[in-house]
mmCIF file of C-alpha atoms in Angstrom:
data_model
loop_
_atom_site.group_PDB
_atom_site.id
_atom_site.type_symbol
_atom_site.label_atom_id
_atom_site.label_comp_id
_atom_site.label_asym_id
_atom_site.label_seq_id
_atom_site.Cartn_x
_atom_site.Cartn_y
_atom_site.Cartn_z
ATOM 1 C CA MET A 1 -8.261 20.755 -3.462
ATOM 2 C CA GLU A 2 -9.456 17.173 -3.296
ATOM 3 C CA LYS A 3 -8.481 14.914 -6.156
ATOM 4 C CA ASP A 4 -10.888 12.943 -8.266
ATOM 5 C CA ILE A 5 -11.429 9.445 -6.852
ATOM 6 C CA GLU A 6 -10.249 7.837 -10.099
ATOM 7 C CA GLU A 7 -6.958 9.737 -9.859
ATOM 8 C CA ILE A 8 -6.487 8.575 -6.275
ATOM 9 C CA VAL A 9 -7.237 4.957 -7.217
ATOM 10 C CA GLN A 10 -4.681 5.135 -10.053
ATOM 11 C CA CYS A 11 -2.160 6.678 -7.684
ATOM 12 C CA TYR A 12 -2.829 3.924 -5.133
ATOM 13 C CA ASP A 13 -2.530 1.156 -7.737
ATOM 14 C CA ARG A 14 0.761 2.557 -9.034
ATOM 15 C CA PHE A 15 2.105 2.906 -5.508
ATOM 16 C CA VAL A 16 1.205 -0.724 -4.736
ATOM 17 C CA ASP A 17 2.959 -1.826 -7.962
ATOM 18 C CA ILE A 18 6.128 0.032 -6.955
ATOM 19 C CA VAL A 19 6.035 -1.458 -3.448
ATOM 20 C CA LYS A 20 5.564 -4.916 -5.004
ATOM 21 C CA GLU A 21 8.598 -4.262 -7.210
ATOM 22 C CA ILE A 22 10.861 -3.350 -4.264
ATOM 23 C CA SER A 23 9.528 -6.412 -2.378
ATOM 24 C CA MET A 24 10.314 -8.965 -5.102
ATOM 25 C CA ASN A 25 13.250 -11.295 -4.745
ATOM 26 C CA ALA A 26 16.357 -10.441 -6.780
ATOM 27 C CA LYS A 27 15.562 -12.902 -9.564
ATOM 28 C CA GLU A 28 12.048 -11.476 -10.044
ATOM 29 C CA GLN A 29 13.414 -7.927 -9.998
ATOM 30 C CA ILE A 30 15.976 -8.759 -12.685
ATOM 31 C CA ILE A 31 13.360 -10.420 -14.889
ATOM 32 C CA LYS A 32 10.869 -7.560 -14.471
ATOM 33 C CA LEU A 33 13.406 -4.785 -15.067
ATOM 34 C CA LYS A 34 15.463 -6.514 -17.769
ATOM 35 C CA GLY A 35 17.128 -4.022 -20.052
ATOM 36 C CA THR A 36 17.642 -1.443 -17.307
ATOM 37 C CA ILE A 37 20.247 -0.910 -14.622
ATOM 38 C CA ILE A 38 18.126 -2.860 -12.151
ATOM 39 C CA ALA A 39 19.266 -1.453 -8.805
ATOM 40 C CA ASP A 40 19.115 2.120 -10.115
ATOM 41 C CA GLU A 41 15.663 1.524 -11.576
ATOM 42 C CA LEU A 42 14.358 0.031 -8.315
ATOM 43 C CA ALA A 43 15.665 2.954 -6.297
ATOM 44 C CA SER A 44 14.476 5.681 -8.661
ATOM 45 C CA ASP A 45 11.043 4.073 -9.074
ATOM 46 C CA PHE A 46 10.606 3.938 -5.315
ATOM 47 C CA SER A 47 12.242 7.205 -4.277
ATOM 48 C CA GLU A 48 11.205 9.481 -7.112
ATOM 49 C CA ILE A 49 7.836 8.052 -8.129
ATOM 50 C CA GLY A 50 6.650 5.888 -5.243
ATOM 51 C CA MET A 51 7.285 8.513 -2.586
ATOM 52 C CA MET A 52 5.433 11.119 -4.656
ATOM 53 C CA TYR A 53 2.445 8.757 -4.695
ATOM 54 C CA ALA A 54 2.855 7.968 -0.992
ATOM 55 C CA LYS A 55 2.727 11.655 -0.084
ATOM 56 C CA GLU A 56 -0.352 12.173 -2.256
ATOM 57 C CA LEU A 57 -2.060 9.145 -0.706
ATOM 58 C CA LEU A 58 -1.219 10.290 2.819
ATOM 59 C CA GLU A 59 -2.639 13.755 2.119
ATOM 60 C CA ASN A 60 -5.849 12.171 0.804
ATOM 61 C CA GLU A 61 -6.047 9.729 3.731
ATOM 62 C CA TRP A 62 -5.462 6.646 1.605
ATOM 63 C CA LEU A 63 -2.278 5.825 3.558
ATOM 64 C CA THR A 64 -1.891 5.856 7.310
ATOM 65 C CA GLN A 65 0.951 7.735 8.943
ATOM 66 C CA GLU A 66 2.453 4.370 9.926
ATOM 67 C CA GLN A 67 2.409 3.153 6.309
ATOM 68 C CA TYR A 68 3.943 6.408 5.127
ATOM 69 C CA THR A 69 6.670 6.118 7.784
ATOM 70 C CA ILE A 70 7.603 2.650 6.515
ATOM 71 C CA ALA A 71 7.732 3.933 2.927
ATOM 72 C CA LYS A 72 9.892 6.838 4.103
ATOM 73 C CA SER A 73 12.262 4.432 5.895
ATOM 74 C CA ILE A 74 12.713 2.435 2.663
ATOM 75 C CA ASP A 75 13.405 5.679 0.814
ATOM 76 C CA GLU A 76 15.978 6.709 3.440
ATOM 77 C CA MET A 77 17.664 3.315 3.192
ATOM 78 C CA LEU A 78 17.945 3.703 -0.576
ATOM 79 C CA VAL A 79 19.418 7.187 -0.191
ATOM 80 C CA ASN A 80 21.987 5.898 2.327
ATOM 81 C CA MET A 81 22.794 2.952 0.055
ATOM 82 C CA SER A 82 23.547 5.322 -2.831
ATOM 83 C CA GLU A 83 26.800 6.263 -1.132
ATOM 84 C CA ARG A 84 28.054 2.680 -1.445
ATOM 85 C CA LYS A 85 28.858 1.780 -5.052
ATOM 86 C CA GLU A 86 29.151 -1.949 -4.284
ATOM 87 C CA LEU A 87 25.407 -2.128 -3.506
ATOM 88 C CA TRP A 88 24.349 -1.223 -7.054
ATOM 89 C CA SER A 89 25.256 -4.390 -8.944
ATOM 90 C CA GLU A 90 23.021 -7.329 -9.835
ATOM 91 C CA GLU A 91 25.130 -9.478 -7.505
ATOM 92 C CA ALA A 92 24.374 -7.098 -4.630
ATOM 93 C CA LEU A 93 20.654 -7.546 -5.253
ATOM 94 C CA PHE A 94 21.157 -11.220 -4.368
ATOM 95 C CA SER A 95 23.641 -10.875 -1.533
ATOM 96 C CA ALA A 96 23.486 -7.472 0.178
ATOM 97 C CA GLU A 97 21.677 -7.295 3.513
ATOM 98 C CA GLU A 98 20.567 -3.767 2.651
ATOM 99 C CA TRP A 99 18.520 -4.960 -0.321
ATOM 100 C CA GLU A 100 17.048 -7.739 1.780
ATOM 101 C CA GLU A 101 16.049 -5.195 4.426
ATOM 102 C CA CYS A 102 14.352 -3.044 1.763
ATOM 103 C CA ARG A 103 12.443 -6.141 0.644
ATOM 104 C CA LYS A 104 11.368 -6.971 4.205
ATOM 105 C CA LYS A 105 10.089 -3.459 4.790
ATOM 106 C CA GLY A 106 8.374 -3.505 1.403
ATOM 107 C CA LYS A 107 6.621 -6.773 2.254
ATOM 108 C CA LEU A 108 5.538 -5.368 5.610
ATOM 109 C CA LEU A 109 4.135 -2.304 3.855
ATOM 110 C CA LEU A 110 2.298 -4.496 1.330
ATOM 111 C CA GLU A 111 0.773 -6.552 4.146
ATOM 112 C CA MET A 112 -0.392 -3.377 5.848
ATOM 113 C CA LEU A 113 -1.868 -2.038 2.613
ATOM 114 C CA TYR A 114 -3.720 -5.294 1.969
ATOM 115 C CA ASP A 115 -4.882 -5.548 5.589
ATOM 116 C CA LEU A 116 -6.344 -2.064 5.357
ATOM 117 C CA ILE A 117 -8.151 -2.939 2.113
ATOM 118 C CA ILE A 118 -9.595 -6.081 3.693
ATOM 119 C CA GLU A 119 -10.566 -4.190 6.843
ATOM 120 C CA GLU A 120 -12.312 -1.497 4.787
ATOM 121 C CA ALA A 121 -14.084 -4.100 2.631
ATOM 122 C CA LEU A 122 -15.276 -6.007 5.700
ATOM 123 C CA SER A 123 -16.401 -2.785 7.356
ATOM 124 C CA TYR A 124 -18.338 -1.860 4.236
ATOM 125 C CA SER A 125 -19.875 -5.357 4.053
ATOM 126 C CA VAL A 126 -20.924 -5.225 7.699
ATOM 127 C CA ALA A 127 -22.515 -1.832 7.129
ATOM 128 C CA ILE A 128 -24.493 -3.181 4.177
ATOM 129 C CA ILE A 129 -25.464 -6.342 6.037
ATOM 130 C CA GLY A 130 -26.370 -4.277 9.086
ATOM 131 C CA HIS A 131 -28.570 -2.038 6.988
ATOM 132 C CA ASP A 132 -30.284 -5.072 5.424
ATOM 133 C CA VAL A 133 -30.887 -6.606 8.866
ATOM 134 C CA ILE A 134 -32.474 -3.388 10.133
ATOM 135 C CA ASP A 135 -34.701 -3.188 7.032
ATOM 136 C CA GLU A 136 -35.724 -6.818 7.500
ATOM 137 C CA ILE A 137 -36.539 -6.270 11.182
ATOM 138 C CA ASN A 138 -38.613 -3.209 10.300
ATOM 139 C CA ILE A 139 -40.570 -5.182 7.703
ATOM 140 C CA LEU A 140 -41.208 -8.047 10.128
ATOM 141 C CA ASN A 141 -42.129 -5.724 12.966
ATOM 142 C CA PRO A 142 -43.943 -2.723 11.420
ATOM 143 C CA LEU A 143 -45.887 -1.735 14.553
ATOM 144 C CA PRO A 144 -45.282 1.959 15.254
ATOM 145 C CA TYR A 145 -45.168 1.604 19.050
ATOM 146 C CA LYS A 146 -42.271 -0.881 18.878
ATOM 147 C CA SER A 147 -39.167 1.185 18.444
ATOM 148 C CA PHE A 148 -35.612 -0.046 18.786
ATOM 149 C CA SER A 149 -32.245 0.359 17.174
ATOM 150 C CA ILE A 150 -29.353 -1.922 16.411
ATOM 151 C CA SER A 151 -25.807 -0.700 16.448
ATOM 152 C CA PHE A 152 -22.938 -2.374 14.623
ATOM 153 C CA SER A 153 -19.527 -1.321 15.778
#
């Protein structure tokens, strides 16, 4: 059953927020998640909540398979990191290569999400502009024997 568009938009917005959170530098993460066990909160937000949203978005074609694969790779990294206690301190957020790799993948995913939004917006704009151009041509050239079409691809 297809979800309501508002539900999908909320899901998308929450997913983007979680990806932003995992992409922040250590200082920003500590400030944002003050009062929690930061590394645990980052991991659980991404793995338990973010991946639920990612799956939902993939099923509703709001994420590409490539974007989902990147999210899944971050999730797998976090799962593998859970076996190493030394990676779960605030100091590790600043110094561990594993956290930096999660951030890099998160930033890549954010770029891809934003690129897709821009691409969709431009596509929509071109379609509207294209429609307006065709209407204008038809108004300027209303003769019935002059028939032509314009294709925007």
